[in-house]
PDB file of C-alpha atoms in Angstrom:
ATOM      1  CA  MET D   9      67.266 141.228 -56.086  1.00  0.00           C
ATOM      2  CA  LYS D  10      64.884 138.495 -56.438  1.00  0.00           C
ATOM      3  CA  LYS D  11      64.929 136.508 -53.259  1.00  0.00           C
ATOM      4  CA  ILE D  12      64.961 132.655 -54.241  1.00  0.00           C
ATOM      5  CA  SER D  13      66.793 131.331 -51.680  1.00  0.00           C
ATOM      6  CA  TYR D  14      67.686 133.781 -48.748  1.00  0.00           C
ATOM      7  CA  LEU D  15      65.913 131.891 -46.318  1.00  0.00           C
ATOM      8  CA  LEU D  16      65.696 128.250 -47.712  1.00  0.00           C
ATOM      9  CA  ILE D  17      68.203 125.748 -48.771  1.00  0.00           C
ATOM     10  CA  ILE D  18      65.879 125.180 -51.392  1.00  0.00           C
ATOM     11  CA  LEU D  19      65.363 126.835 -55.164  1.00  0.00           C
ATOM     12  CA  PHE D  20      62.092 128.206 -55.672  1.00  0.00           C
ATOM     13  CA  SER D  21      61.058 128.100 -58.876  1.00  0.00           C
ATOM     14  CA  PHE D  22      58.142 131.255 -59.321  1.00  0.00           C
ATOM     15  CA  ILE D  23      56.235 130.259 -62.228  1.00  0.00           C
ATOM     16  CA  GLY D  24      53.180 131.925 -60.558  1.00  0.00           C
ATOM     17  CA  CYS D  25      51.486 132.904 -57.477  1.00  0.00           C
ATOM     18  CA  SER D  26      49.785 130.317 -55.697  1.00  0.00           C
ATOM     19  CA  SER D  27      46.454 132.106 -55.290  1.00  0.00           C
ATOM     20  CA  THR D  28      45.502 132.638 -51.629  1.00  0.00           C
ATOM     21  CA  VAL D  29      41.845 131.341 -51.316  1.00  0.00           C
ATOM     22  CA  LYS D  30      39.942 133.022 -48.697  1.00  0.00           C
ATOM     23  CA  LYS D  31      37.057 131.073 -46.772  1.00  0.00           C
ATOM     24  CA  ASP D  32      34.845 133.960 -44.424  1.00  0.00           C
ATOM     25  CA  ASN D  33      33.157 132.216 -41.790  1.00  0.00           C
ATOM     26  CA  GLU D  34      33.612 129.012 -43.274  1.00  0.00           C
ATOM     27  CA  GLN D  35      35.130 125.907 -41.704  1.00  0.00           C
ATOM     28  CA  GLN D  36      38.661 124.955 -43.037  1.00  0.00           C
ATOM     29  CA  ASP D  37      38.623 121.776 -44.969  1.00  0.00           C
ATOM     30  CA  LYS D  38      41.219 118.520 -44.392  1.00  0.00           C
ATOM     31  CA  VAL D  39      44.565 119.752 -46.411  1.00  0.00           C
ATOM     32  CA  SER D  40      45.095 116.891 -48.729  1.00  0.00           C
ATOM     33  CA  ILE D  41      47.889 116.434 -51.080  1.00  0.00           C
ATOM     34  CA  MET D  42      47.830 115.647 -54.510  1.00  0.00           C
ATOM     35  CA  ARG D  43      50.131 112.851 -55.657  1.00  0.00           C
ATOM     36  CA  PHE D  44      51.619 113.465 -58.896  1.00  0.00           C
ATOM     37  CA  ASP D  45      54.680 111.689 -58.243  1.00  0.00           C
ATOM     38  CA  ARG D  46      52.693 108.290 -57.930  1.00  0.00           C
ATOM     39  CA  ASP D  47      50.669 109.171 -61.028  1.00  0.00           C
ATOM     40  CA  LEU D  48      53.572 110.154 -62.926  1.00  0.00           C
ATOM     41  CA  ASN D  49      55.705 107.248 -61.757  1.00  0.00           C
ATOM     42  CA  ASP D  50      52.915 104.919 -62.919  1.00  0.00           C
ATOM     43  CA  TYR D  51      52.769 106.548 -65.860  1.00  0.00           C
ATOM     44  CA  ILE D  52      56.932 106.188 -66.315  1.00  0.00           C
ATOM     45  CA  GLN D  53      56.719 102.471 -65.360  1.00  0.00           C
ATOM     46  CA  ASN D  54      53.906 101.625 -67.806  1.00  0.00           C
ATOM     47  CA  PRO D  55      53.353 103.923 -70.694  1.00  0.00           C
ATOM     48  CA  ALA D  56      50.245 104.039 -72.191  1.00  0.00           C
ATOM     49  CA  THR D  57      48.537 106.686 -74.315  1.00  0.00           C
ATOM     50  CA  GLU D  58      45.417 106.956 -72.221  1.00  0.00           C
ATOM     51  CA  LYS D  59      47.968 107.691 -68.894  1.00  0.00           C
ATOM     52  CA  GLU D  60      49.630 110.563 -70.943  1.00  0.00           C
ATOM     53  CA  SER D  61      45.797 112.144 -71.439  1.00  0.00           C
ATOM     54  CA  ALA D  62      44.778 111.457 -68.070  1.00  0.00           C
ATOM     55  CA  LEU D  63      48.317 113.172 -66.611  1.00  0.00           C
ATOM     56  CA  LYS D  64      47.423 115.905 -68.827  1.00  0.00           C
ATOM     57  CA  SER D  65      43.842 116.146 -67.690  1.00  0.00           C
ATOM     58  CA  LYS D  66      44.658 116.116 -63.980  1.00  0.00           C
ATOM     59  CA  TYR D  67      47.581 118.469 -63.750  1.00  0.00           C
ATOM     60  CA  PRO D  68      47.022 120.711 -66.335  1.00  0.00           C
ATOM     61  CA  ALA D  69      49.814 123.371 -65.159  1.00  0.00           C
ATOM     62  CA  LEU D  70      52.083 120.857 -63.081  1.00  0.00           C
ATOM     63  CA  LEU D  71      52.875 118.542 -65.857  1.00  0.00           C
ATOM     64  CA  PRO D  72      54.322 120.604 -68.097  1.00  0.00           C
ATOM     65  CA  ALA D  73      56.285 122.622 -65.204  1.00  0.00           C
ATOM     66  CA  LEU D  74      57.770 119.896 -64.392  1.00  0.00           C
ATOM     67  CA  GLY D  75      58.785 119.163 -67.923  1.00  0.00           C
ATOM     68  CA  GLN D  76      60.140 122.643 -67.794  1.00  0.00           C
ATOM     69  CA  ILE D  77      62.387 121.825 -64.759  1.00  0.00           C
ATOM     70  CA  THR D  78      63.700 118.499 -66.281  1.00  0.00           C
ATOM     71  CA  ILE D  79      63.567 118.520 -69.781  1.00  0.00           C
ATOM     72  CA  ASN D  80      63.142 121.760 -70.740  1.00  0.00           C
ATOM     73  CA  GLN D  81      60.117 121.323 -72.158  1.00  0.00           C
ATOM     74  CA  LEU D  82      57.024 123.364 -71.395  1.00  0.00           C
ATOM     75  CA  ALA D  83      54.602 122.001 -74.215  1.00  0.00           C
ATOM     76  CA  ALA D  84      52.937 118.721 -73.026  1.00  0.00           C
ATOM     77  CA  ASN D  85      51.081 118.392 -76.511  1.00  0.00           C
ATOM     78  CA  ASP D  86      54.739 118.332 -78.255  1.00  0.00           C
ATOM     79  CA  PRO D  87      54.935 114.988 -79.632  1.00  0.00           C
ATOM     80  CA  ALA D  88      58.390 114.651 -77.883  1.00  0.00           C
ATOM     81  CA  PHE D  89      57.254 115.408 -74.285  1.00  0.00           C
ATOM     82  CA  PHE D  90      56.633 112.380 -73.031  1.00  0.00           C
ATOM     83  CA  PRO D  91      59.332 110.091 -74.793  1.00  0.00           C
ATOM     84  CA  ASP D  92      61.724 113.217 -73.568  1.00  0.00           C
ATOM     85  CA  LEU D  93      60.447 112.512 -69.862  1.00  0.00           C
ATOM     86  CA  ARG D  94      60.335 108.874 -69.910  1.00  0.00           C
ATOM     87  CA  GLU D  95      64.075 109.180 -71.069  1.00  0.00           C
ATOM     88  CA  TYR D  96      65.088 111.578 -68.347  1.00  0.00           C
ATOM     89  CA  PHE D  97      63.734 109.223 -65.591  1.00  0.00           C
ATOM     90  CA  SER D  98      65.043 105.813 -67.194  1.00  0.00           C
ATOM     91  CA  HIS D  99      68.401 106.232 -65.456  1.00  0.00           C
ATOM     92  CA  ALA D 100      68.979 103.826 -63.240  1.00  0.00           C
ATOM     93  CA  ALA D 101      70.182 106.182 -60.259  1.00  0.00           C
ATOM     94  CA  LEU D 102      67.052 108.509 -60.485  1.00  0.00           C
ATOM     95  CA  GLN D 103      64.672 105.432 -60.947  1.00  0.00           C
ATOM     96  CA  LYS D 104      66.516 104.579 -57.272  1.00  0.00           C
ATOM     97  CA  ILE D 105      66.059 107.966 -55.873  1.00  0.00           C
ATOM     98  CA  TYR D 106      62.479 107.991 -57.375  1.00  0.00           C
ATOM     99  CA  LYS D 107      61.867 104.824 -55.545  1.00  0.00           C
ATOM    100  CA  ASP D 108      63.171 106.102 -52.035  1.00  0.00           C
ATOM    101  CA  ALA D 109      61.131 108.946 -52.317  1.00  0.00           C
ATOM    102  CA  LEU D 110      57.837 106.935 -52.842  1.00  0.00           C
ATOM    103  CA  LYS D 111      58.797 104.772 -50.317  1.00  0.00           C
ATOM    104  CA  THR D 112      59.599 107.580 -47.708  1.00  0.00           C
ATOM    105  CA  PHE D 113      56.315 109.338 -48.448  1.00  0.00           C
ATOM    106  CA  ASP D 114      54.220 106.210 -49.029  1.00  0.00           C
ATOM    107  CA  ASN D 115      52.026 107.797 -46.131  1.00  0.00           C
ATOM    108  CA  THR D 116      51.489 111.162 -45.885  1.00  0.00           C
ATOM    109  CA  THR D 117      48.807 111.485 -43.137  1.00  0.00           C
ATOM    110  CA  SER D 118      50.894 113.029 -40.628  1.00  0.00           C
ATOM    111  CA  TYR D 119      51.757 115.626 -43.050  1.00  0.00           C
ATOM    112  CA  GLU D 120      48.504 116.617 -44.242  1.00  0.00           C
ATOM    113  CA  GLU D 121      47.402 116.586 -40.521  1.00  0.00           C
ATOM    114  CA  GLU D 122      50.032 119.351 -39.470  1.00  0.00           C
ATOM    115  CA  LEU D 123      49.039 121.035 -42.695  1.00  0.00           C
ATOM    116  CA  THR D 124      45.451 121.002 -41.313  1.00  0.00           C
ATOM    117  CA  LYS D 125      46.077 122.431 -38.261  1.00  0.00           C
ATOM    118  CA  ALA D 126      48.231 124.716 -39.947  1.00  0.00           C
ATOM    119  CA  ASN D 127      45.607 126.451 -42.510  1.00  0.00           C
ATOM    120  CA  ALA D 128      43.477 126.500 -39.523  1.00  0.00           C
ATOM    121  CA  LEU D 129      45.749 129.209 -37.904  1.00  0.00           C
ATOM    122  CA  ILE D 130      46.129 130.846 -41.442  1.00  0.00           C
ATOM    123  CA  ALA D 131      42.373 131.702 -41.185  1.00  0.00           C
ATOM    124  CA  GLU D 132      42.291 132.654 -38.002  1.00  0.00           C
ATOM    125  CA  ASN D 133      45.459 135.039 -38.383  1.00  0.00           C
ATOM    126  CA  LEU D 134      45.168 136.220 -41.814  1.00  0.00           C
ATOM    127  CA  SER D 135      41.446 137.093 -42.447  1.00  0.00           C
ATOM    128  CA  GLY D 136      40.297 133.648 -43.583  1.00  0.00           C
ATOM    129  CA  ALA D 137      42.995 133.087 -46.016  1.00  0.00           C
ATOM    130  CA  SER D 138      43.856 129.515 -47.121  1.00  0.00           C
ATOM    131  CA  LEU D 139      46.738 127.531 -48.265  1.00  0.00           C
ATOM    132  CA  PRO D 140      46.240 126.479 -51.845  1.00  0.00           C
ATOM    133  CA  GLN D 141      45.996 123.011 -53.208  1.00  0.00           C
ATOM    134  CA  LEU D 142      49.383 120.814 -52.509  1.00  0.00           C
ATOM    135  CA  ALA D 143      51.034 118.244 -54.261  1.00  0.00           C
ATOM    136  CA  MET D 144      54.097 116.236 -54.834  1.00  0.00           C
ATOM    137  CA  HIS D 145      56.510 115.568 -57.304  1.00  0.00           C
ATOM    138  CA  VAL D 146      60.245 114.010 -58.131  1.00  0.00           C
ATOM    139  CA  SER D 147      62.574 116.362 -60.151  1.00  0.00           C
ATOM    140  CA  GLY D 148      65.884 114.432 -59.949  1.00  0.00           C
ATOM    141  CA  PHE D 149      67.652 117.142 -57.513  1.00  0.00           C
ATOM    142  CA  LYS D 150      66.239 120.131 -59.112  1.00  0.00           C
ATOM    143  CA  GLU D 151      64.000 122.618 -57.756  1.00  0.00           C
ATOM    144  CA  ASN D 152      62.320 121.849 -54.484  1.00  0.00           C
ATOM    145  CA  VAL D 153      59.211 124.074 -55.323  1.00  0.00           C
ATOM    146  CA  ILE D 154      56.840 124.739 -57.974  1.00  0.00           C
ATOM    147  CA  ILE D 155      54.372 127.383 -57.381  1.00  0.00           C
ATOM    148  CA  LEU D 156      51.392 127.504 -59.779  1.00  0.00           C
ATOM    149  CA  ASN D 157      48.108 129.211 -60.003  1.00  0.00           C
ATOM    150  CA  ASN D 158      46.441 127.843 -56.760  1.00  0.00           C
ATOM    151  CA  MET D 159      48.780 125.027 -56.294  1.00  0.00           C
ATOM    152  CA  ILE D 160      52.509 124.440 -54.619  1.00  0.00           C
ATOM    153  CA  SER D 161      54.566 121.184 -55.376  1.00  0.00           C
ATOM    154  CA  ILE D 162      57.153 120.310 -53.154  1.00  0.00           C
ATOM    155  CA  SER D 163      60.054 117.434 -55.035  1.00  0.00           C
ATOM    156  CA  THR D 164      60.187 114.750 -52.097  1.00  0.00           C
ATOM    157  CA  ASP D 165      63.450 113.669 -53.481  1.00  0.00           C
ATOM    158  CA  LYS D 166      65.098 116.539 -51.852  1.00  0.00           C
ATOM    159  CA  TYR D 167      63.992 115.275 -48.313  1.00  0.00           C
ATOM    160  CA  LEU D 168      65.170 111.829 -48.092  1.00  0.00           C
ATOM    161  CA  GLY D 169      66.888 112.554 -45.140  1.00  0.00           C
ATOM    162  CA  SER D 170      70.393 114.308 -44.459  1.00  0.00           C
ATOM    163  CA  ASN D 171      72.100 111.300 -44.692  1.00  0.00           C
ATOM    164  CA  TYR D 172      70.894 109.966 -47.631  1.00  0.00           C
ATOM    165  CA  PRO D 173      73.699 108.562 -49.868  1.00  0.00           C
ATOM    166  CA  ALA D 174      73.113 110.015 -53.024  1.00  0.00           C
ATOM    167  CA  TYR D 175      73.104 113.748 -51.345  1.00  0.00           C
ATOM    168  CA  GLN D 176      76.708 113.098 -50.339  1.00  0.00           C
ATOM    169  CA  GLU D 177      78.370 113.867 -53.713  1.00  0.00           C
ATOM    170  CA  PHE D 178      75.714 116.385 -54.918  1.00  0.00           C
ATOM    171  CA  PHE D 179      75.006 118.969 -51.760  1.00  0.00           C
ATOM    172  CA  ALA D 180      77.283 120.684 -48.526  1.00  0.00           C
ATOM    173  CA  PRO D 181      76.601 119.831 -45.296  1.00  0.00           C
ATOM    174  CA  TYR D 182      74.960 123.017 -44.893  1.00  0.00           C
ATOM    175  CA  GLN D 183      72.373 122.038 -47.340  1.00  0.00           C
ATOM    176  CA  ARG D 184      71.706 118.445 -46.199  1.00  0.00           C
ATOM    177  CA  GLN D 185      70.931 119.466 -42.742  1.00  0.00           C
ATOM    178  CA  GLN D 186      67.551 120.605 -43.758  1.00  0.00           C
ATOM    179  CA  MET D 187      67.197 117.942 -46.380  1.00  0.00           C
ATOM    180  CA  THR D 188      64.454 115.860 -44.138  1.00  0.00           C
ATOM    181  CA  PRO D 189      61.158 114.758 -44.229  1.00  0.00           C
ATOM    182  CA  LYS D 190      60.240 117.430 -41.299  1.00  0.00           C
ATOM    183  CA  MET D 191      61.220 120.365 -43.264  1.00  0.00           C
ATOM    184  CA  VAL D 192      58.355 119.414 -45.858  1.00  0.00           C
ATOM    185  CA  VAL D 193      55.266 120.910 -43.675  1.00  0.00           C
ATOM    186  CA  ARG D 194      57.871 123.999 -43.192  1.00  0.00           C
ATOM    187  CA  ASP D 195      58.550 124.289 -46.866  1.00  0.00           C
ATOM    188  CA  TYR D 196      54.951 124.222 -48.212  1.00  0.00           C
ATOM    189  CA  LEU D 197      54.492 127.078 -45.696  1.00  0.00           C
ATOM    190  CA  LYS D 198      57.208 128.798 -46.589  1.00  0.00           C
ATOM    191  CA  ALA D 199      56.588 128.750 -50.359  1.00  0.00           C
ATOM    192  CA  TRP D 200      52.873 130.393 -49.714  1.00  0.00           C
ATOM    193  CA  ILE D 201      54.279 132.846 -47.209  1.00  0.00           C
ATOM    194  CA  MET D 202      56.747 133.881 -50.096  1.00  0.00           C
ATOM    195  CA  SER D 203      54.417 133.973 -52.915  1.00  0.00           C
ATOM    196  CA  ASP D 204      51.369 135.290 -51.277  1.00  0.00           C
ATOM    197  CA  ILE D 205      51.814 137.192 -48.364  1.00  0.00           C
ATOM    198  CA  ILE D 206      55.318 138.861 -47.688  1.00  0.00           C
ATOM    199  CA  LYS D 207      55.642 141.144 -50.866  1.00  0.00           C
ATOM    200  CA  SER D 208      59.191 142.059 -51.420  1.00  0.00           C
ATOM    201  CA  ASP D 209      60.659 145.511 -51.934  1.00  0.00           C
ATOM    202  CA  ASN D 210      61.667 146.397 -55.308  1.00  0.00           C
ATOM    203  CA  ASP D 211      65.461 145.723 -56.116  1.00  0.00           C
ATOM    204  CA  ASP D 212      66.157 149.662 -56.196  1.00  0.00           C
ATOM    205  CA  GLN D 213      64.634 150.270 -52.633  1.00  0.00           C
ATOM    206  CA  GLU D 214      66.146 147.125 -50.704  1.00  0.00           C
ATOM    207  CA  THR D 215      68.517 147.343 -47.668  1.00  0.00           C
ATOM    208  CA  LEU D 216      70.041 145.033 -45.823  1.00  0.00           C
ATOM    209  CA  LEU D 217      67.504 145.777 -43.017  1.00  0.00           C
ATOM    210  CA  SER D 218      64.588 145.519 -45.431  1.00  0.00           C
ATOM    211  CA  ALA D 219      65.840 141.872 -46.357  1.00  0.00           C
ATOM    212  CA  MET D 220      66.356 141.048 -43.011  1.00  0.00           C
ATOM    213  CA  VAL D 221      63.316 142.386 -41.585  1.00  0.00           C
ATOM    214  CA  GLU D 222      61.675 140.524 -44.386  1.00  0.00           C
ATOM    215  CA  GLU D 223      62.800 136.949 -43.726  1.00  0.00           C
ATOM    216  CA  GLY D 224      62.383 138.027 -39.824  1.00  0.00           C
ATOM    217  CA  LYS D 225      58.401 138.302 -40.950  1.00  0.00           C
ATOM    218  CA  ILE D 226      58.478 134.736 -42.880  1.00  0.00           C
ATOM    219  CA  LEU D 227      60.196 133.252 -39.870  1.00  0.00           C
ATOM    220  CA  TYR D 228      57.940 134.925 -37.231  1.00  0.00           C
ATOM    221  CA  ILE D 229      54.837 133.919 -39.232  1.00  0.00           C
ATOM    222  CA  LEU D 230      55.957 130.447 -39.476  1.00  0.00           C
ATOM    223  CA  SER D 231      56.632 130.523 -35.701  1.00  0.00           C
ATOM    224  CA  VAL D 232      52.744 131.112 -34.958  1.00  0.00           C
ATOM    225  CA  LEU D 233      51.601 128.646 -37.973  1.00  0.00           C
ATOM    226  CA  LEU D 234      53.545 125.891 -36.584  1.00  0.00           C
ATOM    227  CA  PRO D 235      53.877 126.253 -32.955  1.00  0.00           C
ATOM    228  CA  ASP D 236      55.010 122.616 -31.881  1.00  0.00           C
ATOM    229  CA  TYR D 237      58.120 123.526 -33.687  1.00  0.00           C
ATOM    230  CA  ASN D 238      61.393 124.507 -32.092  1.00  0.00           C
ATOM    231  CA  ALA D 239      63.280 127.949 -33.275  1.00  0.00           C
ATOM    232  CA  ASN D 240      66.139 125.324 -34.778  1.00  0.00           C
ATOM    233  CA  ASP D 241      63.740 123.746 -37.292  1.00  0.00           C
ATOM    234  CA  LEU D 242      61.920 126.897 -38.064  1.00  0.00           C
ATOM    235  CA  ILE D 243      65.219 128.328 -39.382  1.00  0.00           C
ATOM    236  CA  GLY D 244      67.116 125.388 -40.181  1.00  0.00           C
ATOM    237  CA  TYR D 245      70.054 125.288 -37.746  1.00  0.00           C
ATOM    238  CA  THR D 246      71.243 122.991 -35.710  1.00  0.00           C
ATOM    239  CA  ALA D 247      71.066 123.654 -31.812  1.00  0.00           C
ATOM    240  CA  ASP D 248      74.760 124.669 -31.595  1.00  0.00           C
ATOM    241  CA  GLN D 249      74.252 127.255 -34.482  1.00  0.00           C
ATOM    242  CA  THR D 250      71.646 129.053 -32.277  1.00  0.00           C
ATOM    243  CA  LYS D 251      73.437 128.949 -29.717  1.00  0.00           C
ATOM    244  CA  TRP D 252      76.483 130.569 -31.767  1.00  0.00           C
ATOM    245  CA  CYS D 253      73.670 133.363 -32.665  1.00  0.00           C
ATOM    246  CA  VAL D 254      72.638 133.754 -28.840  1.00  0.00           C
ATOM    247  CA  GLU D 255      75.979 134.153 -27.745  1.00  0.00           C
ATOM    248  CA  ASN D 256      77.287 136.498 -30.406  1.00  0.00           C
ATOM    249  CA  GLU D 257      73.790 138.454 -31.039  1.00  0.00           C
ATOM    250  CA  LYS D 258      75.258 141.651 -29.480  1.00  0.00           C
ATOM    251  CA  SER D 259      78.596 141.572 -31.480  1.00  0.00           C
ATOM    252  CA  VAL D 260      76.700 140.751 -35.008  1.00  0.00           C
ATOM    253  CA  TRP D 261      74.450 144.196 -34.328  1.00  0.00           C
ATOM    254  CA  GLN D 262      77.611 145.625 -33.486  1.00  0.00           C
ATOM    255  CA  THR D 263      79.647 144.663 -36.526  1.00  0.00           C
ATOM    256  CA  MET D 264      76.550 145.522 -38.842  1.00  0.00           C
ATOM    257  CA  ILE D 265      76.086 149.210 -37.427  1.00  0.00           C
ATOM    258  CA  LYS D 266      80.236 149.481 -37.299  1.00  0.00           C
ATOM    259  CA  GLN D 267      80.236 148.533 -40.754  1.00  0.00           C
ATOM    260  CA  SER D 268      77.604 150.812 -41.737  1.00  0.00           C
ATOM    261  CA  ASN D 269      75.616 148.046 -43.216  1.00  0.00           C
ATOM    262  CA  ILE D 270      72.155 148.225 -41.705  1.00  0.00           C
ATOM    263  CA  TYR D 271      71.172 150.728 -44.588  1.00  0.00           C
ATOM    264  CA  THR D 272      73.324 149.314 -47.083  1.00  0.00           C
ATOM    265  CA  SER D 273      71.830 148.143 -50.617  1.00  0.00           C
ATOM    266  CA  ASP D 274      74.831 146.429 -51.886  1.00  0.00           C
ATOM    267  CA  HIS D 275      73.719 143.303 -52.887  1.00  0.00           C
ATOM    268  CA  MET D 276      76.979 141.401 -52.491  1.00  0.00           C
ATOM    269  CA  ILE D 277      76.685 142.356 -48.718  1.00  0.00           C
ATOM    270  CA  ILE D 278      72.894 141.628 -48.354  1.00  0.00           C
ATOM    271  CA  THR D 279      73.324 138.155 -49.800  1.00  0.00           C
ATOM    272  CA  ARG D 280      76.179 137.738 -47.701  1.00  0.00           C
ATOM    273  CA  TYR D 281      74.064 138.015 -44.706  1.00  0.00           C
ATOM    274  CA  VAL D 282      70.834 136.409 -45.713  1.00  0.00           C
ATOM    275  CA  ASN D 283      71.732 133.930 -48.263  1.00  0.00           C
ATOM    276  CA  ASP D 284      72.430 130.224 -47.327  1.00  0.00           C
ATOM    277  CA  ALA D 285      75.523 129.275 -46.870  1.00  0.00           C
ATOM    278  CA  PRO D 286      78.137 127.288 -44.720  1.00  0.00           C
ATOM    279  CA  TYR D 287      78.743 130.363 -42.715  1.00  0.00           C
ATOM    280  CA  THR D 288      78.044 134.266 -42.768  1.00  0.00           C
ATOM    281  CA  SER D 289      81.220 135.352 -44.329  1.00  0.00           C
ATOM    282  CA  THR D 290      80.846 139.302 -43.297  1.00  0.00           C
ATOM    283  CA  LEU D 291      81.269 137.462 -39.594  1.00  0.00           C
ATOM    284  CA  SER D 292      83.191 134.443 -38.819  1.00  0.00           C
ATOM    285  CA  LEU D 293      84.189 131.238 -40.233  1.00  0.00           C
ATOM    286  CA  GLN D 294      82.009 129.832 -37.005  1.00  0.00           C
ATOM    287  CA  SER D 295      79.001 131.533 -37.714  1.00  0.00           C
ATOM    288  CA  PRO D 296      76.000 129.668 -39.200  1.00  0.00           C
ATOM    289  CA  GLY D 297      74.937 130.825 -42.647  1.00  0.00           C
ATOM    290  CA  ARG D 298      71.748 133.344 -42.839  1.00  0.00           C
ATOM    291  CA  VAL D 299      72.756 135.304 -39.444  1.00  0.00           C
ATOM    292  CA  GLY D 300      70.896 138.168 -41.115  1.00  0.00           C
ATOM    293  CA  ALA D 301      67.488 136.324 -41.241  1.00  0.00           C
ATOM    294  CA  TRP D 302      68.036 135.086 -37.597  1.00  0.00           C
ATOM    295  CA  VAL D 303      68.551 138.759 -36.726  1.00  0.00           C
ATOM    296  CA  GLY D 304      65.572 139.944 -38.626  1.00  0.00           C
ATOM    297  CA  TRP D 305      64.005 137.328 -36.668  1.00  0.00           C
ATOM    298  CA  GLN D 306      64.333 138.481 -33.533  1.00  0.00           C
ATOM    299  CA  ILE D 307      63.832 142.464 -34.361  1.00  0.00           C
ATOM    300  CA  VAL D 308      60.248 141.169 -35.617  1.00  0.00           C
ATOM    301  CA  PHE D 309      59.689 139.183 -32.550  1.00  0.00           C
ATOM    302  CA  GLN D 310      60.449 141.714 -30.195  1.00  0.00           C
ATOM    303  CA  TYR D 311      58.463 144.170 -32.164  1.00  0.00           C
ATOM    304  CA  ALA D 312      55.604 141.740 -32.053  1.00  0.00           C
ATOM    305  CA  LYS D 313      56.205 141.218 -28.301  1.00  0.00           C
ATOM    306  CA  LYS D 314      56.287 144.819 -27.244  1.00  0.00           C
ATOM    307  CA  THR D 315      53.398 145.905 -29.324  1.00  0.00           C
ATOM    308  CA  ASN D 316      51.004 142.866 -29.389  1.00  0.00           C
ATOM    309  CA  ALA D 317      50.574 143.605 -33.149  1.00  0.00           C
ATOM    310  CA  SER D 318      48.949 140.999 -35.533  1.00  0.00           C
ATOM    311  CA  ILE D 319      50.555 139.240 -38.326  1.00  0.00           C
ATOM    312  CA  GLN D 320      48.431 141.092 -40.720  1.00  0.00           C
ATOM    313  CA  ASP D 321      49.614 144.460 -39.596  1.00  0.00           C
ATOM    314  CA  ILE D 322      53.218 143.151 -39.136  1.00  0.00           C
ATOM    315  CA  ILE D 323      52.880 141.841 -42.744  1.00  0.00           C
ATOM    316  CA  THR D 324      52.619 145.618 -44.288  1.00  0.00           C
ATOM    317  CA  LEU D 325      54.728 147.692 -41.670  1.00  0.00           C
ATOM    318  CA  ASP D 326      57.647 148.975 -42.880  1.00  0.00           C
ATOM    319  CA  PRO D 327      61.177 147.636 -41.808  1.00  0.00           C
ATOM    320  CA  GLN D 328      62.321 151.310 -40.141  1.00  0.00           C
ATOM    321  CA  GLU D 329      58.894 151.286 -38.273  1.00  0.00           C
ATOM    322  CA  ILE D 330      59.478 147.796 -36.914  1.00  0.00           C
ATOM    323  CA  LEU D 331      63.055 148.327 -36.287  1.00  0.00           C
ATOM    324  CA  LYS D 332      62.126 151.296 -34.271  1.00  0.00           C
ATOM    325  CA  GLU D 333      59.516 150.492 -32.524  1.00  0.00           C
ATOM    326  CA  SER D 334      61.024 147.359 -31.448  1.00  0.00           C
ATOM    327  CA  LYS D 335      63.695 148.827 -29.869  1.00  0.00           C
ATOM    328  CA  TYR D 336      66.196 146.194 -30.701  1.00  0.00           C
ATOM    329  CA  ASN D 337      69.228 146.737 -29.287  1.00  0.00           C
ATOM    330  CA  PRO D 338      70.942 143.491 -28.027  1.00  0.00           C
TER     331      PRO D 338
END
């Protein structure tokens, strides 16, 4: 089962690995975000052949990737590529969304500062690894994230605030609650962790335990890289949803054991526990979605607390070993 939405409210477009760069014994550079969104909008508003050439030169991989997502056209040299792209972004509603996205993310300094701090913690905890180049784009409510060779781009029109009017028709409340500017930094890091750091089990080997522990590893790493974020923001829960998980942790674990689900390889059951949803259907209507991810986080956290293991160790450890050594039994 390819994990493209287990932890996230977003749908990842895994066009490639972001190719972690390692900088041993070097000072980590300030993280900057490439403004592909601005450059493309400048072209859309005032098309010119020289601007097309500049976009192809500056964004040789990102431009065709966006074309694949928006107009199903990957070849930027195709004569129809730029006319089709202009037509796609010519709709009044999308122009309004694009304008609002540019306004919301007019100044990215605070995001770059957060990412720079996270990048320093990455180097400290992961043998000098470093974030790839980061960018922003507008997709028209398509994929939130584009992952390319040594680049990750976020679609800013999916982070305009949970009450953004245009979201009401397209997204459910459980999806909208994470569609806020605050989640941008978290989702850059999630995309990088999922593409470069956490390696998924093969489909045939996946069990609910391995899926939960994988989600737990991601959340644990995020908690280290974003120490000022609270638990709710890391997993994308409201305070009430987290409270439900804490109060029902024991019964959730007992349900998993009683129904013999811990080691199941049934993809339907795994999906119900760890995919984004209004609630976890294997439990109750009152539960939040992704309760399996939350349980996995508790298992990994308890293991790290008991063993004082490094992130590097946790990444490679077998899920069964983590469960055993954590002595998780709420």
